Short mmCIF file of C-alpha atoms and ligand atoms in Angstrom, two decimals:
data_model
loop_
_atom_site.label_atom_id
_atom_site.label_comp_id
_atom_site.label_asym_id
_atom_site.label_seq_id
_atom_site.Cartn_x
_atom_site.Cartn_y
_atom_site.Cartn_z
CA MET S 132 -25.50 0.09 -10.95
CA ARG S 133 -22.87 -2.62 -11.34
CA ALA S 134 -20.81 -3.45 -8.25
CA ILE S 135 -18.84 -6.27 -6.66
CA GLN S 136 -20.06 -7.67 -3.38
CA ALA S 137 -18.43 -9.96 -0.83
CA THR S 138 -21.24 -12.29 0.13
CA ARG S 139 -19.30 -13.88 3.00
CA PHE S 140 -15.75 -13.93 4.36
CA GLY S 141 -13.42 -16.30 2.51
CA GLY S 142 -11.28 -16.74 -0.61
CA PRO S 143 -11.36 -14.46 -3.68
CA GLU S 144 -14.38 -16.40 -5.04
CA VAL S 145 -16.67 -14.70 -2.46
CA LEU S 146 -16.38 -11.53 -4.60
CA VAL S 147 -19.31 -11.65 -7.03
CA PRO S 148 -20.56 -9.11 -9.59
CA GLY S 149 -24.14 -7.90 -9.29
CA GLU S 150 -26.45 -4.91 -9.14
CA VAL S 151 -26.78 -2.62 -6.11
CA PRO S 152 -28.88 0.56 -5.61
CA GLU S 153 -27.46 3.86 -6.87
CA PRO S 154 -25.70 5.82 -4.10
CA VAL S 155 -27.05 9.25 -3.17
CA ALA S 156 -24.87 12.10 -1.87
CA ALA S 157 -26.01 13.27 1.57
CA PRO S 158 -25.17 16.82 2.75
CA GLY S 159 -21.37 17.26 2.68
CA GLN S 160 -20.91 14.35 0.26
CA VAL S 161 -20.44 13.85 -3.48
CA VAL S 162 -20.98 10.94 -5.85
CA VAL S 163 -17.80 9.92 -7.70
CA GLU S 164 -18.18 8.39 -11.17
CA VAL S 165 -15.56 5.71 -10.62
CA SER S 166 -12.97 5.07 -13.35
CA VAL S 167 -10.41 3.26 -11.19
CA ALA S 168 -10.64 1.37 -7.91
CA GLY S 169 -7.48 0.67 -5.90
CA ILE S 170 -6.82 -2.51 -3.96
CA THR S 171 -4.50 -2.83 -0.97
CA PHE S 172 -3.13 -6.05 0.46
CA VAL S 173 -4.96 -5.56 3.74
CA GLU S 174 -8.29 -5.59 1.86
CA THR S 175 -7.61 -9.22 0.93
CA GLN S 176 -7.10 -9.96 4.63
CA ILE S 177 -10.37 -8.14 5.50
CA ARG S 178 -12.20 -10.20 2.82
CA ARG S 179 -10.73 -13.39 4.23
CA GLY S 180 -11.82 -12.34 7.75
CA VAL S 181 -8.27 -12.56 9.17
CA ASP S 182 -7.40 -8.86 9.49
CA GLN S 183 -6.92 -7.68 13.09
CA TRP S 184 -6.78 -3.93 12.49
CA HIS S 185 -10.13 -2.95 10.99
CA ASP S 186 -13.77 -3.43 11.98
CA ARG S 187 -15.33 -6.33 10.10
CA PRO S 188 -17.71 -4.94 7.45
CA ALA S 189 -21.34 -6.08 7.68
CA LEU S 190 -22.18 -8.66 4.97
CA PRO S 191 -22.75 -8.34 2.13
CA TYR S 192 -20.32 -5.50 1.50
CA VAL S 193 -18.85 -3.74 -1.54
CA PRO S 194 -15.03 -3.83 -1.10
CA GLY S 195 -12.65 -1.04 -2.03
CA GLY S 196 -11.48 1.95 -0.01
CA THR S 197 -9.94 4.19 -2.71
CA VAL S 198 -11.43 5.34 -6.01
CA ALA S 199 -10.52 7.80 -8.72
CA GLY S 200 -12.87 9.40 -11.22
CA HIS S 201 -14.95 12.48 -11.94
CA VAL S 202 -17.21 14.10 -9.41
CA GLY S 203 -20.88 13.65 -10.36
CA PRO S 204 -23.87 14.93 -8.36
CA VAL S 205 -22.99 16.78 -5.16
CA GLY S 206 -25.00 16.86 -1.93
CA GLU S 207 -26.48 19.86 -0.13
CA ASP S 208 -23.95 22.40 1.17
CA VAL S 209 -21.26 21.19 -1.29
CA ASP S 210 -19.69 23.74 -3.65
CA PRO S 211 -21.18 22.81 -7.07
CA SER S 212 -17.85 23.64 -8.75
CA TRP S 213 -16.65 20.20 -7.57
CA SER S 214 -18.84 18.61 -10.29
CA GLY S 215 -16.77 17.29 -13.17
CA ARG S 216 -13.41 17.55 -11.38
CA ARG S 217 -10.89 14.69 -11.52
CA VAL S 218 -10.35 13.39 -8.01
CA ILE S 219 -8.99 10.65 -5.84
CA ALA S 220 -11.31 9.81 -2.96
CA ASP S 221 -11.10 7.79 0.21
CA VAL S 222 -14.50 6.18 0.55
CA GLY S 223 -13.80 4.48 3.89
CA GLU S 224 -13.18 0.75 4.17
CA THR S 225 -15.87 -0.19 1.62
CA GLY S 226 -17.85 0.97 -1.41
CA GLY S 227 -15.17 1.41 -4.10
CA PHE S 228 -15.72 -1.64 -6.36
CA ALA S 229 -18.70 -0.03 -8.09
CA GLU S 230 -19.63 2.26 -10.96
CA ARG S 231 -20.34 5.08 -8.49
CA ALA S 232 -19.25 5.67 -4.91
CA VAL S 233 -20.05 8.25 -2.27
CA ALA S 234 -17.30 10.26 -0.56
CA ALA S 235 -17.24 13.12 1.93
CA VAL S 236 -16.12 16.31 0.26
CA GLU S 237 -13.20 16.63 2.72
CA ASP S 238 -11.93 13.23 1.50
CA LEU S 239 -11.57 14.38 -2.12
CA ILE S 240 -8.11 15.18 -3.47
CA PRO S 241 -7.89 16.83 -6.90
CA VAL S 242 -5.62 14.94 -9.31
CA PRO S 243 -3.02 17.25 -10.90
CA ASP S 244 -3.04 17.78 -14.66
CA GLY S 245 -0.47 15.51 -16.27
CA LEU S 246 -1.20 12.57 -13.95
CA GLY S 247 -3.54 9.82 -15.07
CA LEU S 248 -6.28 8.50 -12.79
CA PRO S 249 -4.73 4.98 -12.64
CA GLU S 250 -1.36 6.49 -11.67
CA ALA S 251 -3.00 8.69 -9.02
CA THR S 252 -4.77 5.63 -7.59
CA ALA S 253 -1.52 3.67 -7.50
CA LEU S 254 0.07 6.50 -5.51
CA HIS S 255 -2.68 6.90 -2.95
CA THR S 256 -2.66 5.31 -0.42
CA ASP S 257 0.57 3.38 -1.15
CA GLY S 258 2.61 6.49 -1.92
CA SER S 259 1.25 8.53 0.97
CA THR S 260 2.01 5.64 3.32
CA ALA S 261 5.50 5.20 1.86
CA LEU S 262 6.23 8.91 2.25
CA GLY S 263 5.09 8.79 5.88
CA LEU S 264 7.28 5.75 6.56
CA VAL S 265 10.33 7.39 4.96
CA GLU S 266 9.81 10.57 6.99
CA GLY S 267 9.38 8.56 10.22
CA ALA S 268 12.58 6.57 9.63
CA ARG S 269 14.67 9.78 9.31
CA ILE S 270 16.88 8.38 6.52
CA LEU S 271 20.29 10.06 6.17
CA PRO S 272 22.15 10.27 2.86
CA GLY S 273 24.48 7.30 2.42
CA GLU S 274 22.62 5.02 4.84
CA TRP S 275 21.68 1.50 3.80
CA VAL S 276 17.93 0.81 3.67
CA LEU S 277 16.34 -2.64 3.40
CA VAL S 278 12.85 -2.74 1.86
CA GLU S 279 10.85 -5.99 2.24
CA ALA S 280 8.23 -6.91 -0.41
CA ALA S 281 10.13 -4.40 -2.55
CA GLY S 282 8.27 -5.44 -5.72
CA GLY S 283 4.83 -4.66 -4.19
CA GLY S 284 2.63 -1.56 -4.08
CA VAL S 285 4.17 0.19 -1.07
CA GLY S 286 7.57 -1.49 -1.64
CA THR S 287 8.20 -0.14 -5.17
CA LEU S 288 7.54 3.39 -3.87
CA LEU S 289 9.67 2.90 -0.74
CA VAL S 290 12.60 1.87 -2.95
CA GLN S 291 12.27 5.04 -5.03
CA LEU S 292 11.68 7.39 -2.09
CA ALA S 293 14.61 5.95 -0.11
CA ARG S 294 16.85 6.41 -3.16
CA ALA S 295 15.57 9.98 -3.52
CA ALA S 296 16.51 10.56 0.15
CA GLY S 297 20.09 9.64 -0.76
CA ALA S 298 20.07 6.12 0.70
CA ARG S 299 21.63 3.00 -0.72
CA VAL S 300 18.83 0.47 -1.08
CA VAL S 301 18.57 -3.31 -0.82
CA GLY S 302 15.21 -4.51 -2.11
CA ALA S 303 14.11 -7.94 -0.89
CA ALA S 304 11.34 -9.88 -2.60
CA ARG S 305 10.46 -13.33 -3.92
CA GLY S 306 11.20 -14.36 -7.50
CA ALA S 307 13.17 -13.09 -10.49
CA ARG S 308 10.41 -10.85 -11.94
CA LYS S 309 10.15 -8.81 -8.75
CA LEU S 310 13.92 -8.63 -8.29
CA ASP S 311 14.37 -7.38 -11.88
CA LEU S 312 11.78 -4.67 -11.20
CA VAL S 313 13.49 -3.68 -7.94
CA ARG S 314 16.82 -3.23 -9.76
CA GLU S 315 15.11 -1.28 -12.54
CA LEU S 316 13.74 1.11 -9.87
CA GLY S 317 17.28 1.97 -8.83
CA ALA S 318 17.97 -0.37 -5.91
CA ASP S 319 21.69 -0.96 -5.36
CA ALA S 320 21.02 -4.63 -4.64
CA ALA S 321 18.12 -7.06 -4.92
CA VAL S 322 17.92 -10.14 -2.70
CA ASP S 323 15.50 -13.06 -2.89
CA TYR S 324 14.21 -13.87 0.59
CA SER S 325 13.01 -17.29 -0.46
CA ASP S 326 16.73 -18.18 -0.32
CA PRO S 327 17.41 -19.36 3.27
CA ASP S 328 20.70 -17.40 3.31
CA TRP S 329 19.11 -14.13 2.22
CA ALA S 330 19.80 -12.24 5.46
CA ALA S 331 23.50 -13.11 5.29
CA ARG S 332 23.50 -11.78 1.75
CA VAL S 333 21.95 -8.50 2.99
CA ARG S 334 24.66 -8.24 5.62
CA GLN S 335 27.34 -8.84 2.97
CA VAL S 336 25.88 -6.27 0.57
CA THR S 337 25.85 -3.65 3.34
CA GLY S 338 29.54 -4.20 4.04
CA GLY S 339 29.01 -6.42 7.10
CA ALA S 340 27.21 -3.88 9.30
CA GLY S 341 23.64 -4.58 8.13
CA PRO S 342 21.04 -2.02 7.00
CA ASP S 343 20.62 1.20 9.00
CA VAL S 344 16.90 1.24 8.24
CA VAL S 345 14.52 -1.68 7.62
CA PHE S 346 10.98 -1.30 6.29
CA ASP S 347 9.10 -4.39 7.46
CA GLY S 348 5.73 -4.94 5.79
CA VAL S 349 5.93 -8.75 5.75
CA GLY S 350 6.57 -9.87 9.34
CA GLY S 351 6.87 -13.55 10.26
CA THR S 352 10.24 -15.24 9.74
CA ILE S 353 11.23 -12.65 7.11
CA GLY S 354 10.62 -9.72 9.46
CA ARG S 355 12.45 -11.50 12.26
CA ALA S 356 15.51 -12.21 10.08
CA ALA S 357 15.50 -8.58 8.91
CA PHE S 358 15.54 -7.38 12.53
CA GLU S 359 18.47 -9.69 13.27
CA VAL S 360 20.60 -8.01 10.58
CA THR S 361 19.59 -4.41 11.39
CA ALA S 362 22.73 -2.38 12.15
CA ALA S 363 23.45 -1.24 15.69
CA GLY S 364 22.03 2.28 15.99
CA GLY S 365 19.52 1.55 13.21
CA ARG S 366 15.73 1.90 12.89
CA PHE S 367 13.39 -1.05 12.36
CA SER S 368 10.13 0.33 10.96
CA VAL S 369 7.05 -1.94 10.94
CA HIS S 370 4.06 -1.21 8.68
CA GLY S 371 2.36 -4.53 8.04
CA ALA S 372 2.26 -8.31 8.16
CA SER S 373 1.52 -9.71 4.72
CA SER S 374 2.89 -13.07 5.95
CA GLY S 375 0.01 -13.12 8.45
CA GLN S 376 2.22 -12.59 11.49
CA MET S 377 3.48 -9.25 12.83
CA THR S 378 7.17 -9.04 13.77
CA GLU S 379 7.22 -8.91 17.59
CA ILE S 380 10.45 -7.48 18.99
CA ASP S 381 11.31 -7.68 22.69
CA PRO S 382 11.97 -4.02 23.65
CA ALA S 383 14.82 -5.10 25.97
CA LEU S 384 16.53 -6.92 23.09
CA ALA S 385 16.08 -3.94 20.77
CA HIS S 386 17.56 -1.69 23.48
CA ARG S 387 20.58 -4.00 23.96
CA ARG S 388 21.13 -4.04 20.18
CA GLY S 389 20.73 -0.25 19.98
CA VAL S 390 17.94 -0.62 17.43
CA GLU S 391 14.97 1.75 17.53
CA VAL S 392 11.74 -0.11 16.74
CA ILE S 393 9.16 2.13 15.07
CA GLY S 394 6.09 -0.05 15.60
CA ILE S 395 2.95 -0.56 13.50
CA GLU S 396 1.22 2.01 15.78
CA GLN S 397 2.97 4.67 13.68
CA LEU S 398 0.22 4.14 11.08
CA PHE S 399 -2.46 5.38 13.52
CA GLY S 400 -0.82 8.81 13.51
CA PHE S 401 -0.75 9.00 9.70
CA GLY S 402 -4.45 9.96 9.21
CA PRO S 403 -4.27 13.76 9.42
CA LYS S 404 -1.10 13.86 7.28
CA MET S 405 -2.25 11.56 4.46
CA ARG S 406 -3.76 14.37 2.35
CA GLY S 407 -0.52 16.39 2.37
CA TRP S 408 1.55 13.29 1.58
CA ALA S 409 -0.85 12.32 -1.24
CA GLU S 410 -0.55 15.78 -2.80
CA GLN S 411 3.24 15.67 -2.44
CA VAL S 412 3.63 12.21 -3.94
CA MET S 413 1.27 13.01 -6.83
CA SER S 414 3.19 16.17 -7.71
CA GLU S 415 6.49 14.21 -7.52
CA ALA S 416 5.02 11.72 -10.00
CA ALA S 417 3.56 14.43 -12.26
CA ALA S 418 7.08 15.94 -12.38
CA GLY S 419 8.53 12.51 -13.30
CA ARG S 420 10.63 12.13 -10.13
CA ILE S 421 8.90 8.94 -9.00
CA ARG S 422 7.05 6.33 -10.98
CA PRO S 423 3.97 4.44 -9.84
CA ILE S 424 4.23 0.81 -10.94
CA ILE S 425 0.91 -0.54 -12.17
CA GLY S 426 1.68 -4.21 -12.69
CA GLN S 427 -1.78 -5.45 -13.64
CA THR S 428 -5.31 -4.17 -14.20
CA PHE S 429 -8.62 -6.02 -14.29
CA PRO S 430 -12.15 -5.03 -15.30
CA LEU S 431 -14.66 -4.63 -12.43
CA GLU S 432 -16.23 -8.05 -13.10
CA ARG S 433 -12.86 -9.75 -12.49
CA ALA S 434 -12.31 -8.34 -9.00
CA ALA S 435 -11.92 -11.89 -7.68
CA ASP S 436 -9.00 -12.48 -10.08
CA ALA S 437 -7.41 -9.21 -8.95
CA HIS S 438 -7.59 -10.23 -5.29
CA ALA S 439 -6.27 -13.70 -6.20
CA ALA S 440 -3.26 -12.19 -8.02
CA ILE S 441 -2.33 -10.20 -4.92
CA GLU S 442 -2.76 -13.08 -2.49
CA SER S 443 -0.88 -15.57 -4.67
CA ARG S 444 2.08 -13.15 -4.70
CA SER S 445 2.10 -13.11 -8.50
CA ALA S 446 1.16 -9.41 -8.69
CA LEU S 447 3.87 -6.83 -9.44
CA GLY S 448 3.55 -3.31 -8.01
CA LYS S 449 -0.04 -2.10 -7.80
CA THR S 450 -3.18 -3.94 -8.90
CA LEU S 451 -6.14 -1.85 -10.07
CA LEU S 452 -9.72 -2.33 -11.26
CA LEU S 453 -10.67 -0.28 -14.33
CA ILE S 454 -14.40 0.45 -14.44
N1 LIG G 105 -1.18 -0.08 0.76
C1 LIG G 105 -1.26 0.73 1.79
O1 LIG G 105 -1.71 1.85 1.67
C2 LIG G 105 -0.79 0.28 3.14
C3 LIG G 105 -1.01 1.11 4.26
C4 LIG G 105 -0.53 0.69 5.51
C5 LIG G 105 0.12 -0.53 5.63
N2 LIG G 105 0.29 -1.32 4.53
C6 LIG G 105 0.95 -2.61 4.67
O2 LIG G 105 2.06 -2.60 3.79
C7 LIG G 105 2.31 -3.93 3.31
C8 LIG G 105 2.34 -3.88 1.80
O3 LIG G 105 1.03 -3.52 1.36
P1 LIG G 105 0.66 -3.46 -0.17
O4 LIG G 105 -0.79 -3.13 -0.25
O5 LIG G 105 1.64 -2.60 -0.88
O6 LIG G 105 0.86 -4.97 -0.61
P2 LIG G 105 1.94 -5.62 -1.60
O7 LIG G 105 3.29 -5.34 -1.10
O8 LIG G 105 1.63 -5.18 -2.98
O9 LIG G 105 1.61 -7.16 -1.44
C9 LIG G 105 2.06 -7.87 -0.32
C10 LIG G 105 3.43 -8.50 -0.60
O10 LIG G 105 3.85 -9.20 0.56
C11 LIG G 105 4.74 -10.21 0.16
N3 LIG G 105 4.48 -11.43 0.95
C12 LIG G 105 5.38 -12.01 1.77
N4 LIG G 105 4.85 -13.09 2.35
C13 LIG G 105 3.59 -13.20 1.90
C14 LIG G 105 2.55 -14.13 2.12
N5 LIG G 105 2.70 -15.17 2.96
N6 LIG G 105 1.38 -13.98 1.46
C15 LIG G 105 1.20 -12.95 0.62
N7 LIG G 105 2.16 -12.01 0.38
C16 LIG G 105 3.34 -12.14 1.00
C17 LIG G 105 4.52 -10.44 -1.33
O11 LIG G 105 5.73 -10.09 -2.01
P3 LIG G 105 6.84 -11.24 -2.27
O12 LIG G 105 6.15 -12.30 -3.07
O13 LIG G 105 7.92 -10.52 -2.99
O14 LIG G 105 7.23 -11.71 -0.91
C18 LIG G 105 3.41 -9.50 -1.71
O15 LIG G 105 3.65 -8.92 -2.97
C19 LIG G 105 1.21 -4.80 3.88
O16 LIG G 105 1.66 -5.45 5.04
C20 LIG G 105 0.12 -3.80 4.23
O17 LIG G 105 -0.74 -4.26 5.25
C21 LIG G 105 -0.14 -0.94 3.31
#
């Protein structure tokens, strides 16, 4: 079958199309006929060999951790009624950029009628993660929330979920296209953090006090500046480091400022809750209450271009492969 393989660690060009053996479902597994493969930012860091949070895959590897499609052949002990159902599946860290992928039956989530497979893929895992972050930050109606990388996969959903929780939202991102999108999603303000005075602008927009909640997925100087403007008594929630550098906050300083830091470790506790969050976020989307933003799609053969779009920061919302 056709698949994309990373032949070594490096730039997007290490992703090359080719043929790999057909996967076979072992007991407790199914084969998914893949229609859509999701891509997350961290998968570009894994491919580059710079990610610190996941085991390095053995080379060569087929990238892609999330697929959507129809269930094909099922393994021994699997209820045959799964065959033909529309599902989203976590396939682990690898294996998704292919015509078929194997998943454990407990990692299948049925896609509700009325929701397309691309939309379901855009919502899982970004939407499940965003829902978990919003729950963890305990947003109160009327609070100000700052979302970094607000035009990205997780960011566009954080903006919508924070608004739905009754917050006033400042979306921060780079460039006019992303800021227009952030406003269109209902943010009360959109700020460009490539402007050196961006944090002062956030403070001004929030009436001088700063945001009560910050969602930091960027880290580096942007994450640091966002911490500096977090309101006394606020929550600073860390979920990633797309800049390459995690925001490190001295606990004594956070204590003095009265800011609760909800560290990246929060993600480790998400695992058992992801299925429930995925179902919740998909039914919210099927009901039209939130909108997955699919900014660009690529055919399987152009996986390298898809990764390049994400890394070059030109991608809006979610980037998907259509197979
Ligand atoms: N997707 C998930 O399920 C998931 C789960 C757990 C954690 N996370 C974390 O959440 C964050 C967002 O993930 P995502 O998959 O939704 O990615 P994304 O937001 O779609 O893409 C990353 C964004 O980071 C911003 N950025 C800032 N500095 C950057 C730099 N130096 N290089 C590249 N990008 C930079 C870019 O937006 P601007 O150009 O607007 O700055 C870019 O759009 C990441 O830190 C990721 O590790 C994601």
